Amino acid sequence: MINYYHILGVSSSATDAEIKAAFKSKALSYHPDKHSGDKNMEELFKQVNEAHQVLSNPYKRSKHDMMLRYGASSHGIANSIYRRTYPQQRRERYYPPQMSNWKATAYAFLFAFSVALVITTGMYLNRQYQERQKAELLAGRRTVFNTVKSAHDKGDLEQSLQLISSMGSFWYEEQDMKDFKDLLLKEIKDKGDEFLSEGQYEEAINHYDMLKDYSVSNTISYLKKMAAAYQGMGEVGKALEMFQMMHLYGYRTTSFYLEMGMLYENGMKDLEMALNYYQIGADLASSEYEVTIGSAYPIVINANMVPPTHYDIYMKVAQTHLDLNQYQEAVDAVSWTKEIWKDSLWQYRIEGQALQAMGRSSAARRVVAEAKAIDPKFILDVDTYDR
């Protein structure tokens, strides 16, 4: 029987990550593109691919492990022999039995009975052997599980998770082990959340990192928490990697693009990229208005109809245009938001500064007058605007 562990060059207790790494290494070494026309390398590549497909599937891997340990069952062979012993007879015309026929029938019956007895006895003994082997296997796995619980009791969650993960799929008799693993994963996640809320970002990352090989790591919630922890540690690049993963998973919200833009603006000091994400978020907000309100939304919409994040992202678009010296774009960006957020001084300051920078002083003064009607203490910019 083919041993897929030998093909990949790993032990039978290898983790999913080790199997995946071994597959990548072997596949790269034997890939047909690197050995043009070499049939041996092509066959090795096929074997490596087949081994990875079996060992990366928990059900197929468990079945493969059983076959390696116990070998093929004789059950199917026994059934085949038994069926051939009793072929279906065609109905024929009845003739009174002769004495010689009775003897032949008796001998045939005795022979068939003997064969059936041997086969049944063999099947019974084989089943007993397999049950003893299974009992020994379960006892050994139970010993490993006791080590798992001991590591957990000592507070070593990482070691506990590594050990129980190395056990692979669980048998029917091991439901308590499966339940323990599920609770352990939840405990690690909850502790990471607790550290994150307390501002212990490095500890939070350590706990979240333990879960990277499990399904929880593919959720938006997990990626958000990882990004928040990296931000707290000042590792903006890694935080952006988490946001990019969320984007690949199809996460699209105005607040998401606002956070992405702020990371590029404040963390990476890249205003061009920041503006790109701010603009995507603003366009997304506008498309939501068109769906829910209709194409006339610029006329009927008001501040009570939109969430605060929409105000923030529209202002960020205008402010970033201003910071990039794109003055006309900044003025255009606030041209209709002033009708929604009529008492927002931020947009008046952006518009006034952009007009002043373009040399349109009279227009800038008009904007200042409008702002002062809202707040008499409003100041456009002490350094550049002559009050």
mmCIF file of C-alpha atoms in Angstrom:
data_model
loop_
_atom_site.group_PDB
_atom_site.id
_atom_site.type_symbol
_atom_site.label_atom_id
_atom_site.label_comp_id
_atom_site.label_asym_id
_atom_site.label_seq_id
_atom_site.Cartn_x
_atom_site.Cartn_y
_atom_site.Cartn_z
ATOM 1 C CA MET A 1 0.000 0.000 0.000
ATOM 2 C CA ILE A 2 1.228 3.527 -0.817
ATOM 3 C CA ASN A 3 2.364 5.521 2.240
ATOM 4 C CA TYR A 4 1.560 9.155 1.461
ATOM 5 C CA TYR A 5 3.568 10.331 4.482
ATOM 6 C CA HIS A 6 6.710 8.829 2.911
ATOM 7 C CA ILE A 7 5.951 10.494 -0.415
ATOM 8 C CA LEU A 8 5.816 13.944 1.227
ATOM 9 C CA GLY A 9 8.684 13.112 3.578
ATOM 10 C CA VAL A 10 6.769 13.853 6.794
ATOM 11 C CA SER A 11 5.830 11.835 9.869
ATOM 12 C CA SER A 12 2.333 10.432 10.428
ATOM 13 C CA SER A 13 1.864 13.007 13.227
ATOM 14 C CA ALA A 14 2.636 15.973 10.957
ATOM 15 C CA THR A 15 0.396 19.021 11.342
ATOM 16 C CA ASP A 16 -1.629 20.496 8.470
ATOM 17 C CA ALA A 17 0.909 23.315 8.179
ATOM 18 C CA GLU A 18 3.831 20.845 7.930
ATOM 19 C CA ILE A 19 2.015 18.794 5.286
ATOM 20 C CA LYS A 20 1.254 21.931 3.279
ATOM 21 C CA ALA A 21 4.886 23.115 3.470
ATOM 22 C CA ALA A 22 6.203 19.675 2.444
ATOM 23 C CA PHE A 23 3.800 19.572 -0.501
ATOM 24 C CA LYS A 24 4.908 22.975 -1.756
ATOM 25 C CA SER A 25 8.578 21.979 -1.514
ATOM 26 C CA LYS A 26 8.117 18.610 -3.277
ATOM 27 C CA ALA A 27 5.795 20.012 -5.936
ATOM 28 C CA LEU A 28 8.331 22.732 -6.751
ATOM 29 C CA SER A 29 11.147 20.157 -7.015
ATOM 30 C CA TYR A 30 9.232 17.712 -9.254
ATOM 31 C CA HIS A 31 7.173 20.162 -11.330
ATOM 32 C CA PRO A 32 7.137 19.068 -15.003
ATOM 33 C CA ASP A 33 8.007 22.597 -16.148
ATOM 34 C CA LYS A 34 11.406 22.199 -14.487
ATOM 35 C CA HIS A 35 12.032 18.731 -15.985
ATOM 36 C CA SER A 36 10.723 18.945 -19.533
ATOM 37 C CA GLY A 37 10.019 15.477 -20.949
ATOM 38 C CA ASP A 38 11.128 13.595 -17.790
ATOM 39 C CA LYS A 39 8.389 10.988 -17.242
ATOM 40 C CA ASN A 40 9.809 9.961 -13.852
ATOM 41 C CA MET A 41 9.566 13.517 -12.528
ATOM 42 C CA GLU A 42 6.051 13.828 -13.947
ATOM 43 C CA GLU A 43 5.001 10.629 -12.106
ATOM 44 C CA LEU A 44 6.611 11.860 -8.853
ATOM 45 C CA PHE A 45 4.742 15.158 -9.223
ATOM 46 C CA LYS A 46 1.447 13.270 -9.621
ATOM 47 C CA GLN A 47 2.191 11.190 -6.493
ATOM 48 C CA VAL A 48 3.024 14.301 -4.455
ATOM 49 C CA ASN A 49 -0.214 15.978 -5.575
ATOM 50 C CA GLU A 50 -2.243 12.842 -4.737
ATOM 51 C CA ALA A 51 -0.577 12.596 -1.310
ATOM 52 C CA HIS A 52 -1.442 16.234 -0.530
ATOM 53 C CA GLN A 53 -5.085 15.761 -1.584
ATOM 54 C CA VAL A 54 -5.444 12.796 0.804
ATOM 55 C CA LEU A 55 -3.519 14.150 3.805
ATOM 56 C CA SER A 56 -5.041 17.643 3.678
ATOM 57 C CA ASN A 57 -8.554 16.128 3.929
ATOM 58 C CA PRO A 58 -9.277 15.035 7.559
ATOM 59 C CA TYR A 59 -11.639 12.230 6.494
ATOM 60 C CA LYS A 60 -9.347 10.837 3.786
ATOM 61 C CA ARG A 61 -6.334 11.144 6.083
ATOM 62 C CA SER A 62 -8.063 9.217 8.891
ATOM 63 C CA LYS A 63 -9.044 6.486 6.436
ATOM 64 C CA HIS A 64 -5.477 6.361 5.085
ATOM 65 C CA ASP A 65 -4.084 6.060 8.648
ATOM 66 C CA MET A 66 -6.431 3.145 9.372
ATOM 67 C CA MET A 67 -5.381 1.355 6.183
ATOM 68 C CA LEU A 68 -1.703 1.812 7.049
ATOM 69 C CA ARG A 69 -2.240 0.429 10.535
ATOM 70 C CA TYR A 70 -4.656 -2.428 9.939
ATOM 71 C CA GLY A 71 -4.440 -3.236 6.247
ATOM 72 C CA ALA A 72 -7.344 -4.159 3.941
ATOM 73 C CA SER A 73 -10.296 -6.011 5.463
ATOM 74 C CA SER A 74 -11.069 -9.554 4.344
ATOM 75 C CA HIS A 75 -14.773 -8.887 4.582
ATOM 76 C CA GLY A 76 -15.224 -8.184 0.888
ATOM 77 C CA ILE A 77 -13.269 -11.326 -0.117
ATOM 78 C CA ALA A 78 -15.273 -13.499 2.217
ATOM 79 C CA ASN A 79 -18.533 -12.250 0.791
ATOM 80 C CA SER A 80 -17.276 -12.924 -2.719
ATOM 81 C CA ILE A 81 -16.349 -16.526 -1.885
ATOM 82 C CA TYR A 82 -19.606 -17.069 -0.106
ATOM 83 C CA ARG A 83 -21.585 -15.824 -3.086
ATOM 84 C CA ARG A 84 -19.700 -18.033 -5.507
ATOM 85 C CA THR A 85 -20.371 -21.070 -3.304
ATOM 86 C CA TYR A 86 -24.108 -20.667 -3.825
ATOM 87 C CA PRO A 87 -24.801 -19.756 -7.443
ATOM 88 C CA GLN A 88 -28.395 -19.246 -8.405
ATOM 89 C CA GLN A 89 -29.820 -22.525 -9.785
ATOM 90 C CA ARG A 90 -31.979 -22.717 -12.841
ATOM 91 C CA ARG A 91 -35.278 -24.457 -12.301
ATOM 92 C CA GLU A 92 -35.333 -27.837 -13.983
ATOM 93 C CA ARG A 93 -37.700 -30.706 -14.260
ATOM 94 C CA TYR A 94 -37.896 -32.717 -11.049
ATOM 95 C CA TYR A 95 -36.550 -36.284 -11.020
ATOM 96 C CA PRO A 96 -36.777 -38.591 -8.010
ATOM 97 C CA PRO A 97 -33.426 -38.556 -6.177
ATOM 98 C CA GLN A 98 -31.174 -41.566 -6.371
ATOM 99 C CA MET A 99 -29.028 -42.738 -3.437
ATOM 100 C CA SER A 100 -25.830 -41.603 -5.159
ATOM 101 C CA ASN A 101 -27.329 -38.114 -5.545
ATOM 102 C CA TRP A 102 -28.044 -37.939 -1.822
ATOM 103 C CA LYS A 103 -24.423 -38.723 -1.019
ATOM 104 C CA ALA A 104 -23.150 -36.099 -3.457
ATOM 105 C CA THR A 105 -25.507 -33.535 -1.992
ATOM 106 C CA ALA A 106 -24.376 -34.397 1.535
ATOM 107 C CA TYR A 107 -20.709 -34.078 0.597
ATOM 108 C CA ALA A 108 -21.362 -30.769 -1.165
ATOM 109 C CA PHE A 109 -23.259 -29.420 1.825
ATOM 110 C CA LEU A 110 -20.510 -30.537 4.196
ATOM 111 C CA PHE A 111 -17.889 -28.870 2.023
ATOM 112 C CA ALA A 112 -19.861 -25.634 1.782
ATOM 113 C CA PHE A 113 -20.505 -25.647 5.498
ATOM 114 C CA SER A 114 -16.799 -26.182 6.206
ATOM 115 C CA VAL A 115 -15.812 -23.317 3.900
ATOM 116 C CA ALA A 116 -18.429 -21.022 5.467
ATOM 117 C CA LEU A 117 -17.243 -21.992 8.954
ATOM 118 C CA VAL A 118 -13.614 -21.247 8.090
ATOM 119 C CA ILE A 119 -14.500 -17.920 6.519
ATOM 120 C CA THR A 120 -16.783 -16.913 9.404
ATOM 121 C CA THR A 121 -14.150 -17.903 11.949
ATOM 122 C CA GLY A 122 -11.508 -15.952 10.044
ATOM 123 C CA MET A 123 -13.732 -12.900 9.886
ATOM 124 C CA TYR A 124 -14.450 -13.129 13.607
ATOM 125 C CA LEU A 125 -10.781 -13.461 14.505
ATOM 126 C CA ASN A 126 -9.881 -10.584 12.177
ATOM 127 C CA ARG A 127 -12.575 -8.411 13.731
ATOM 128 C CA GLN A 128 -11.328 -9.251 17.202
ATOM 129 C CA TYR A 129 -7.780 -8.366 16.146
ATOM 130 C CA GLN A 130 -8.877 -5.057 14.673
ATOM 131 C CA GLU A 131 -10.876 -4.203 17.786
ATOM 132 C CA ARG A 132 -7.809 -4.869 19.969
ATOM 133 C CA GLN A 133 -5.671 -2.730 17.683
ATOM 134 C CA LYS A 134 -8.246 0.057 17.773
ATOM 135 C CA ALA A 135 -8.453 -0.160 21.559
ATOM 136 C CA GLU A 136 -4.666 0.218 21.774
ATOM 137 C CA LEU A 137 -4.783 3.180 19.392
ATOM 138 C CA LEU A 138 -7.542 4.887 21.381
ATOM 139 C CA ALA A 139 -5.637 4.267 24.626
ATOM 140 C CA GLY A 140 -2.531 5.897 23.160
ATOM 141 C CA ARG A 141 -4.526 8.887 21.933
ATOM 142 C CA ARG A 142 -6.145 9.182 25.347
ATOM 143 C CA THR A 143 -2.655 9.438 26.863
ATOM 144 C CA VAL A 144 -1.847 12.299 24.480
ATOM 145 C CA PHE A 145 -5.122 13.980 25.419
ATOM 146 C CA ASN A 146 -4.173 13.822 29.092
ATOM 147 C CA THR A 147 -0.975 15.674 28.170
ATOM 148 C CA VAL A 148 -3.100 18.240 26.324
ATOM 149 C CA LYS A 149 -5.208 18.863 29.426
ATOM 150 C CA SER A 150 -2.120 19.050 31.616
ATOM 151 C CA ALA A 151 -0.598 21.773 29.395
ATOM 152 C CA HIS A 152 -3.901 23.645 29.501
ATOM 153 C CA ASP A 153 -4.075 23.459 33.296
ATOM 154 C CA LYS A 154 -0.588 24.968 33.447
ATOM 155 C CA GLY A 155 -1.772 27.887 31.319
ATOM 156 C CA ASP A 156 0.194 26.879 28.214
ATOM 157 C CA LEU A 157 -2.621 27.324 25.705
ATOM 158 C CA GLU A 158 -0.319 27.285 22.691
ATOM 159 C CA GLN A 159 1.238 23.924 23.615
ATOM 160 C CA SER A 160 -2.180 22.512 24.418
ATOM 161 C CA LEU A 161 -3.527 23.583 21.017
ATOM 162 C CA GLN A 162 -0.507 22.222 19.137
ATOM 163 C CA LEU A 163 -0.798 18.815 20.822
ATOM 164 C CA ILE A 164 -4.520 18.376 20.277
ATOM 165 C CA SER A 165 -4.232 19.567 16.672
ATOM 166 C CA SER A 166 -1.539 16.951 16.019
ATOM 167 C CA MET A 167 -4.127 14.258 16.825
ATOM 168 C CA GLY A 168 -5.969 15.003 13.581
ATOM 169 C CA SER A 169 -9.586 13.932 13.228
ATOM 170 C CA PHE A 170 -11.402 12.468 16.191
ATOM 171 C CA TRP A 171 -13.090 9.076 16.478
ATOM 172 C CA TYR A 172 -16.694 8.589 17.537
ATOM 173 C CA GLU A 173 -15.437 7.552 20.973
ATOM 174 C CA GLU A 174 -13.488 10.823 21.301
ATOM 175 C CA GLN A 175 -16.339 13.351 21.286
ATOM 176 C CA ASP A 176 -15.036 14.819 24.561
ATOM 177 C CA MET A 177 -11.714 15.585 22.857
ATOM 178 C CA LYS A 178 -13.441 17.357 19.977
ATOM 179 C CA ASP A 179 -15.510 19.408 22.443
ATOM 180 C CA PHE A 180 -12.341 20.288 24.373
ATOM 181 C CA LYS A 181 -10.640 21.534 21.194
ATOM 182 C CA ASP A 182 -13.640 23.706 20.289
ATOM 183 C CA LEU A 183 -13.675 25.231 23.774
ATOM 184 C CA LEU A 184 -9.898 25.760 23.665
ATOM 185 C CA LEU A 185 -10.154 27.725 20.412
ATOM 186 C CA LYS A 186 -12.899 29.870 21.917
ATOM 187 C CA GLU A 187 -10.864 30.442 25.075
ATOM 188 C CA ILE A 188 -7.853 31.625 23.059
ATOM 189 C CA LYS A 189 -10.035 33.995 21.018
ATOM 190 C CA ASP A 190 -11.739 35.384 24.141
ATOM 191 C CA LYS A 191 -8.387 36.002 25.839
ATOM 192 C CA GLY A 192 -7.151 37.808 22.733
ATOM 193 C CA ASP A 193 -10.275 39.995 22.793
ATOM 194 C CA GLU A 194 -9.696 40.739 26.482
ATOM 195 C CA PHE A 195 -6.074 41.768 25.912
ATOM 196 C CA LEU A 196 -7.155 43.949 22.967
ATOM 197 C CA SER A 197 -9.771 45.777 25.056
ATOM 198 C CA GLU A 198 -7.165 46.368 27.794
ATOM 199 C CA GLY A 199 -4.654 47.816 25.343
ATOM 200 C CA GLN A 200 -2.248 44.871 25.690
ATOM 201 C CA TYR A 201 -1.804 44.675 21.941
ATOM 202 C CA GLU A 202 1.216 42.361 21.812
ATOM 203 C CA GLU A 203 -0.521 39.768 23.996
ATOM 204 C CA ALA A 204 -3.624 40.103 21.841
ATOM 205 C CA ILE A 205 -1.570 39.446 18.687
ATOM 206 C CA ASN A 206 0.085 36.413 20.312
ATOM 207 C CA HIS A 207 -3.306 34.863 21.056
ATOM 208 C CA TYR A 208 -4.861 35.738 17.701
ATOM 209 C CA ASP A 209 -1.785 34.348 15.953
ATOM 210 C CA MET A 210 -2.438 30.924 17.515
ATOM 211 C CA LEU A 211 -5.684 30.795 15.520
ATOM 212 C CA LYS A 212 -4.206 31.598 12.100
ATOM 213 C CA ASP A 213 -4.450 27.974 10.856
ATOM 214 C CA TYR A 214 -8.105 27.613 11.840
ATOM 215 C CA SER A 215 -11.354 28.714 10.189
ATOM 216 C CA VAL A 216 -11.847 31.612 12.611
ATOM 217 C CA SER A 217 -8.918 33.409 10.939
ATOM 218 C CA ASN A 218 -10.950 33.713 7.717
ATOM 219 C CA THR A 219 -13.611 35.926 9.304
ATOM 220 C CA ILE A 220 -13.888 39.699 8.950
ATOM 221 C CA SER A 221 -14.201 40.023 12.739
ATOM 222 C CA TYR A 222 -10.845 38.271 13.269
ATOM 223 C CA LEU A 223 -9.079 40.415 10.660
ATOM 224 C CA LYS A 224 -10.523 43.606 12.160
ATOM 225 C CA LYS A 225 -9.198 42.699 15.591
ATOM 226 C CA MET A 226 -5.778 41.832 14.199
ATOM 227 C CA ALA A 227 -5.693 45.182 12.383
ATOM 228 C CA ALA A 228 -6.682 47.044 15.558
ATOM 229 C CA ALA A 229 -3.970 45.281 17.577
ATOM 230 C CA TYR A 230 -1.309 46.050 14.960
ATOM 231 C CA GLN A 231 -2.433 49.676 14.897
ATOM 232 C CA GLY A 232 -2.125 49.796 18.658
ATOM 233 C CA MET A 233 1.446 48.499 18.380
ATOM 234 C CA GLY A 234 2.235 51.096 15.719
ATOM 235 C CA GLU A 235 2.767 48.468 13.011
ATOM 236 C CA VAL A 236 0.758 50.246 10.328
ATOM 237 C CA GLY A 237 2.067 48.071 7.483
ATOM 238 C CA LYS A 238 0.758 44.887 9.093
ATOM 239 C CA ALA A 239 -2.524 46.594 9.922
ATOM 240 C CA LEU A 240 -2.880 47.491 6.241
ATOM 241 C CA GLU A 241 -2.225 43.852 5.313
ATOM 242 C CA MET A 242 -5.229 42.879 7.438
ATOM 243 C CA PHE A 243 -7.372 45.530 5.728
ATOM 244 C CA GLN A 244 -6.251 44.299 2.315
ATOM 245 C CA MET A 245 -7.248 40.757 3.313
ATOM 246 C CA MET A 246 -10.697 42.046 4.285
ATOM 247 C CA HIS A 247 -10.933 43.744 0.916
ATOM 248 C CA LEU A 248 -10.069 40.454 -0.815
ATOM 249 C CA TYR A 249 -12.839 38.744 1.165
ATOM 250 C CA GLY A 250 -15.314 41.228 -0.299
ATOM 251 C CA TYR A 251 -15.693 43.567 2.686
ATOM 252 C CA ARG A 252 -17.038 46.883 1.371
ATOM 253 C CA THR A 253 -18.365 49.587 3.703
ATOM 254 C CA THR A 254 -17.932 53.345 3.966
ATOM 255 C CA SER A 255 -16.368 53.041 7.426
ATOM 256 C CA PHE A 256 -13.911 50.428 6.078
ATOM 257 C CA TYR A 257 -12.648 52.790 3.372
ATOM 258 C CA LEU A 258 -12.502 55.632 5.901
ATOM 259 C CA GLU A 259 -10.233 53.558 8.175
ATOM 260 C CA MET A 260 -8.079 52.481 5.226
ATOM 261 C CA GLY A 261 -7.633 56.093 4.155
ATOM 262 C CA MET A 262 -6.736 57.215 7.665
ATOM 263 C CA LEU A 263 -4.091 54.470 7.929
ATOM 264 C CA TYR A 264 -2.459 55.668 4.727
ATOM 265 C CA GLU A 265 -2.790 59.318 5.741
ATOM 266 C CA ASN A 266 -1.651 59.169 9.356
ATOM 267 C CA GLY A 267 0.415 55.984 9.410
ATOM 268 C CA MET A 268 2.069 55.825 5.991
ATOM 269 C CA LYS A 269 1.944 59.595 5.233
ATOM 270 C CA ASP A 270 0.708 58.720 1.754
ATOM 271 C CA LEU A 271 -1.967 61.287 0.899
ATOM 272 C CA GLU A 272 -2.470 60.023 -2.660
ATOM 273 C CA MET A 273 -3.434 56.525 -1.475
ATOM 274 C CA ALA A 274 -5.470 57.995 1.366
ATOM 275 C CA LEU A 275 -7.451 60.125 -1.093
ATOM 276 C CA ASN A 276 -8.032 57.072 -3.277
ATOM 277 C CA TYR A 277 -9.733 55.159 -0.451
ATOM 278 C CA TYR A 278 -11.605 58.217 0.839
ATOM 279 C CA GLN A 279 -13.025 58.753 -2.650
ATOM 280 C CA ILE A 280 -14.077 55.097 -3.008
ATOM 281 C CA GLY A 281 -15.898 55.349 0.321
ATOM 282 C CA ALA A 282 -17.610 58.602 -0.675
ATOM 283 C CA ASP A 283 -18.735 57.110 -4.002
ATOM 284 C CA LEU A 284 -20.080 54.072 -2.152
ATOM 285 C CA ALA A 285 -22.079 56.333 0.174
ATOM 286 C CA SER A 286 -23.526 58.225 -2.796
ATOM 287 C CA SER A 287 -24.535 54.982 -4.522
ATOM 288 C CA GLU A 288 -26.364 53.939 -1.347
ATOM 289 C CA TYR A 289 -28.333 57.197 -1.435
ATOM 290 C CA GLU A 290 -29.290 56.602 -5.046
ATOM 291 C CA VAL A 291 -30.554 53.100 -4.232
ATOM 292 C CA THR A 292 -32.530 54.063 -1.115
ATOM 293 C CA ILE A 293 -33.658 57.592 -2.017
ATOM 294 C CA GLY A 294 -33.400 57.848 -5.787
ATOM 295 C CA SER A 295 -31.475 59.890 -8.312
ATOM 296 C CA ALA A 296 -32.804 63.118 -6.774
ATOM 297 C CA TYR A 297 -30.970 62.458 -3.501
ATOM 298 C CA PRO A 298 -28.735 65.608 -3.755
ATOM 299 C CA ILE A 299 -31.895 67.698 -3.460
ATOM 300 C CA VAL A 300 -33.870 65.861 -0.765
ATOM 301 C CA ILE A 301 -31.146 64.409 1.478
ATOM 302 C CA ASN A 302 -30.384 65.952 4.881
ATOM 303 C CA ALA A 303 -28.065 65.306 7.814
ATOM 304 C CA ASN A 304 -30.646 63.257 9.706
ATOM 305 C CA MET A 305 -30.778 60.714 6.885
ATOM 306 C CA VAL A 306 -27.080 59.739 6.837
ATOM 307 C CA PRO A 307 -24.708 58.246 9.429
ATOM 308 C CA PRO A 308 -21.841 60.304 10.920
ATOM 309 C CA THR A 309 -19.201 58.267 9.057
ATOM 310 C CA HIS A 310 -20.528 59.614 5.757
ATOM 311 C CA TYR A 311 -19.893 63.181 6.928
ATOM 312 C CA ASP A 312 -16.373 62.206 7.997
ATOM 313 C CA ILE A 313 -15.464 60.624 4.682
ATOM 314 C CA TYR A 314 -16.845 63.500 2.585
ATOM 315 C CA MET A 315 -14.834 65.968 4.661
ATOM 316 C CA LYS A 316 -11.747 63.763 4.350
ATOM 317 C CA VAL A 317 -12.058 63.841 0.556
ATOM 318 C CA ALA A 318 -12.230 67.631 0.557
ATOM 319 C CA GLN A 319 -9.466 68.091 3.158
ATOM 320 C CA THR A 320 -7.078 65.719 1.367
ATOM 321 C CA HIS A 321 -7.634 67.526 -1.940
ATOM 322 C CA LEU A 322 -6.729 70.732 -0.111
ATOM 323 C CA ASP A 323 -3.620 69.168 1.482
ATOM 324 C CA LEU A 324 -2.514 67.998 -1.986
ATOM 325 C CA ASN A 325 -2.960 71.556 -3.338
ATOM 326 C CA GLN A 326 -5.865 70.400 -5.490
ATOM 327 C CA TYR A 327 -7.842 73.515 -4.662
ATOM 328 C CA GLN A 328 -10.636 73.407 -7.237
ATOM 329 C CA GLU A 329 -11.301 69.748 -6.385
ATOM 330 C CA ALA A 330 -11.547 70.713 -2.715
ATOM 331 C CA VAL A 331 -14.119 73.411 -3.519
ATOM 332 C CA ASP A 332 -16.094 70.974 -5.680
ATOM 333 C CA ALA A 333 -16.045 68.353 -2.918
ATOM 334 C CA VAL A 334 -17.922 70.613 -0.477
ATOM 335 C CA SER A 335 -20.193 72.264 -3.033
ATOM 336 C CA TRP A 336 -23.210 70.125 -2.164
ATOM 337 C CA THR A 337 -22.321 68.890 1.349
ATOM 338 C CA LYS A 338 -22.954 72.423 2.658
ATOM 339 C CA GLU A 339 -26.615 71.829 1.860
ATOM 340 C CA ILE A 340 -26.638 68.688 4.021
ATOM 341 C CA TRP A 341 -24.523 69.763 6.991
ATOM 342 C CA LYS A 342 -25.380 73.443 7.036
ATOM 343 C CA ASP A 343 -23.731 74.148 10.408
ATOM 344 C CA SER A 344 -20.413 72.364 9.705
ATOM 345 C CA LEU A 345 -17.552 74.866 9.988
ATOM 346 C CA TRP A 346 -15.013 72.325 8.730
ATOM 347 C CA GLN A 347 -16.311 72.516 5.153
ATOM 348 C CA TYR A 348 -16.401 76.339 5.236
ATOM 349 C CA ARG A 349 -12.762 76.371 6.353
ATOM 350 C CA ILE A 350 -11.760 73.966 3.523
ATOM 351 C CA GLU A 351 -13.622 75.993 0.903
ATOM 352 C CA GLY A 352 -12.320 79.325 2.161
ATOM 353 C CA GLN A 353 -8.696 78.175 2.291
ATOM 354 C CA ALA A 354 -8.941 76.670 -1.214
ATOM 355 C CA LEU A 355 -10.423 79.867 -2.652
ATOM 356 C CA GLN A 356 -7.776 81.961 -0.892
ATOM 357 C CA ALA A 357 -5.020 79.753 -2.314
ATOM 358 C CA MET A 358 -6.415 80.219 -5.822
ATOM 359 C CA GLY A 359 -6.343 83.991 -5.342
ATOM 360 C CA ARG A 360 -10.105 84.350 -5.165
ATOM 361 C CA SER A 361 -10.103 86.587 -2.092
ATOM 362 C CA SER A 362 -13.600 88.017 -2.536
ATOM 363 C CA ALA A 363 -15.103 84.523 -2.765
ATOM 364 C CA ALA A 364 -13.100 83.515 0.313
ATOM 365 C CA ARG A 365 -14.464 86.511 2.250
ATOM 366 C CA ARG A 366 -18.002 85.508 1.288
ATOM 367 C CA VAL A 367 -17.407 82.022 2.678
ATOM 368 C CA VAL A 368 -16.018 83.518 5.894
ATOM 369 C CA ALA A 369 -19.112 85.702 6.232
ATOM 370 C CA GLU A 370 -21.345 82.643 5.860
ATOM 371 C CA ALA A 371 -19.338 80.797 8.508
ATOM 372 C CA LYS A 372 -19.412 83.736 10.933
ATOM 373 C CA ALA A 373 -23.198 83.772 10.664
ATOM 374 C CA ILE A 374 -23.018 80.295 12.248
ATOM 375 C CA ASP A 375 -20.179 81.050 14.661
ATOM 376 C CA PRO A 376 -19.010 84.678 15.112
ATOM 377 C CA LYS A 377 -15.641 83.403 16.406
ATOM 378 C CA PHE A 378 -14.886 81.559 13.167
ATOM 379 C CA ILE A 379 -11.354 82.152 11.813
ATOM 380 C CA LEU A 380 -10.360 80.891 8.383
ATOM 381 C CA ASP A 381 -6.608 80.833 8.854
ATOM 382 C CA VAL A 382 -4.711 83.365 10.928
ATOM 383 C CA ASP A 383 -1.516 82.988 8.872
ATOM 384 C CA THR A 384 -2.928 83.413 5.365
ATOM 385 C CA TYR A 385 -6.247 85.199 5.684
ATOM 386 C CA ASP A 386 -6.408 88.900 6.421
ATOM 387 C CA ARG A 387 -9.424 89.367 8.658
#
